[in-house]
mmCIF file with all atom_site columns, C-alpha atoms in Angstrom:
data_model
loop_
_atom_site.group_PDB
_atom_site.id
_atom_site.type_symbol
_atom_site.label_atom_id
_atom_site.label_alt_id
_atom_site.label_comp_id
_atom_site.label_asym_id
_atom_site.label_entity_id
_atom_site.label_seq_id
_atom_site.pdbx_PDB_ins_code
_atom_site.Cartn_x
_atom_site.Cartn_y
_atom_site.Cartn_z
_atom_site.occupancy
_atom_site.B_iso_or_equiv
_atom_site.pdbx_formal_charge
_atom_site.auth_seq_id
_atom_site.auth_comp_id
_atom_site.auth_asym_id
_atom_site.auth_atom_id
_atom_site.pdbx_PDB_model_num
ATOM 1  C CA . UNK A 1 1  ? 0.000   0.000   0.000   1.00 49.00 ? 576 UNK A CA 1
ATOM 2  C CA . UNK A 1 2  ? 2.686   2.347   0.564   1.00 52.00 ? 577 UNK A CA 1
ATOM 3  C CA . UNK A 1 3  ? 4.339   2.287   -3.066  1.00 55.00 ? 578 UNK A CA 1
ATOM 4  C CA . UNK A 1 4  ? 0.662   2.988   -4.248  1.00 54.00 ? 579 UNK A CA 1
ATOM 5  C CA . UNK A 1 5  ? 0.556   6.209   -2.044  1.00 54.00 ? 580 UNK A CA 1
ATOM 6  C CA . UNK A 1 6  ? 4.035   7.370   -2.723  1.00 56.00 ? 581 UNK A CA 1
ATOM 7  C CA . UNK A 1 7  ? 2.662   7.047   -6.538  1.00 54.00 ? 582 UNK A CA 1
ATOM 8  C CA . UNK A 1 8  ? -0.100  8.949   -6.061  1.00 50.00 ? 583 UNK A CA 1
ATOM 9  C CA . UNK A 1 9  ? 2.055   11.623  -4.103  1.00 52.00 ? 584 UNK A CA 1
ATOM 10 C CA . UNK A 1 10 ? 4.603   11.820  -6.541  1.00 55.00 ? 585 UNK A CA 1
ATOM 11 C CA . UNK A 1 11 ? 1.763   12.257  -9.142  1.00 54.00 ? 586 UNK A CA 1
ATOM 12 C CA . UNK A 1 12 ? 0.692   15.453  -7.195  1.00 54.00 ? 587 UNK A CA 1
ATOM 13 C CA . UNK A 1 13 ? -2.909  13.709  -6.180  1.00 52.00 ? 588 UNK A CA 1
ATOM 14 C CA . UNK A 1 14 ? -2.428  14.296  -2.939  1.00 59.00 ? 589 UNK A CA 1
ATOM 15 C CA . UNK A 1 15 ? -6.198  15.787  -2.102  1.00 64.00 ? 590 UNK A CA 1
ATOM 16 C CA . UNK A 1 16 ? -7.420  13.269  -4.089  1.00 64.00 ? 591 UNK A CA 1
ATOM 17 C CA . UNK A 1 17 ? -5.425  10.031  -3.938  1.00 66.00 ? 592 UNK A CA 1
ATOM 18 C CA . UNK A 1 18 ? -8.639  7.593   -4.568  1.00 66.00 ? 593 UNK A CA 1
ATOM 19 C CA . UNK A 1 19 ? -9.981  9.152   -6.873  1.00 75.00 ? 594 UNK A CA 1
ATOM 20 C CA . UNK A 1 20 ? -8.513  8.199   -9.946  1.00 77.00 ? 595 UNK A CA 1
ATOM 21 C CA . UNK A 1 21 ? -8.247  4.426   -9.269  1.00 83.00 ? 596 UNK A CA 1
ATOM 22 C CA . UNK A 1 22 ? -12.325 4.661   -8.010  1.00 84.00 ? 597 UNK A CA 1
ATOM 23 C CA . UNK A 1 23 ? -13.324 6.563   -11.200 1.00 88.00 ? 598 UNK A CA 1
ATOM 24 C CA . UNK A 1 24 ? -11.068 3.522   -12.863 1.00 90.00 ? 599 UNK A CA 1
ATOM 25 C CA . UNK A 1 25 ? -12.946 0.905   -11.268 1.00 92.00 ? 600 UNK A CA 1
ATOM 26 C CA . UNK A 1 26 ? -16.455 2.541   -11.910 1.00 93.00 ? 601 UNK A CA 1
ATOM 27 C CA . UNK A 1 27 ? -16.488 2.724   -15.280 1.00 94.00 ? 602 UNK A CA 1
ATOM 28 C CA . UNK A 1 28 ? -15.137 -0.634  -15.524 1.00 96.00 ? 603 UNK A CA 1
ATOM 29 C CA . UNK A 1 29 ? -18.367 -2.250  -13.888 1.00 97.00 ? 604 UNK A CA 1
ATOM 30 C CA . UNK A 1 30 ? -20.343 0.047   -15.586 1.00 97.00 ? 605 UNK A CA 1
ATOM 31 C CA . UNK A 1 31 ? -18.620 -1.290  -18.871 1.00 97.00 ? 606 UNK A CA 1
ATOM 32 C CA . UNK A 1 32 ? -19.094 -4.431  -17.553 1.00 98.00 ? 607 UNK A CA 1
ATOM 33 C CA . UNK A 1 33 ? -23.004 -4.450  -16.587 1.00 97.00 ? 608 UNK A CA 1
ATOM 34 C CA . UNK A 1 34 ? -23.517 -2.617  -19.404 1.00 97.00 ? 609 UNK A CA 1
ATOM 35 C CA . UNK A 1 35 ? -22.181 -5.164  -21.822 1.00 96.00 ? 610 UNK A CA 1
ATOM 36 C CA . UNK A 1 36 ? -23.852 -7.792  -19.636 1.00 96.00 ? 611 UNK A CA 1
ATOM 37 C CA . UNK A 1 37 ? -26.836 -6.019  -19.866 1.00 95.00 ? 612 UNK A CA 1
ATOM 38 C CA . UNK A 1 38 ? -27.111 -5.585  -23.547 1.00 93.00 ? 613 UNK A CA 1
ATOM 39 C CA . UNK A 1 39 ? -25.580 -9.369  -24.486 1.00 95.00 ? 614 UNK A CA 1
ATOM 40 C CA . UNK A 1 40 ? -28.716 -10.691 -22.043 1.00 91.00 ? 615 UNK A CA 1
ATOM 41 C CA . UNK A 1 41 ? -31.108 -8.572  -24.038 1.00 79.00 ? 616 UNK A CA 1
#
């Protein structure tokens, strides 16, 4: 965990630190029930 946070320190997201990997991760299971959805239909 701490080579993640020294990352995002070094990246200058230091308010902010989450919120790039969360946004990440969101639109990947949105991608992902999305397609899901659509295939089912």
């Amino acid at each position: 965990m701490s080579s993640s946070e020294s990352a995002a320190q070094d990246a200058g997201a230091t308010r902010f630190p989450w919120l790039g990997p969360a946004f990440f991760v969101a639109v990947l299971i949105a991608l992902t029930v999305f397609f899901y959805w659509f295939l089912k239909a």
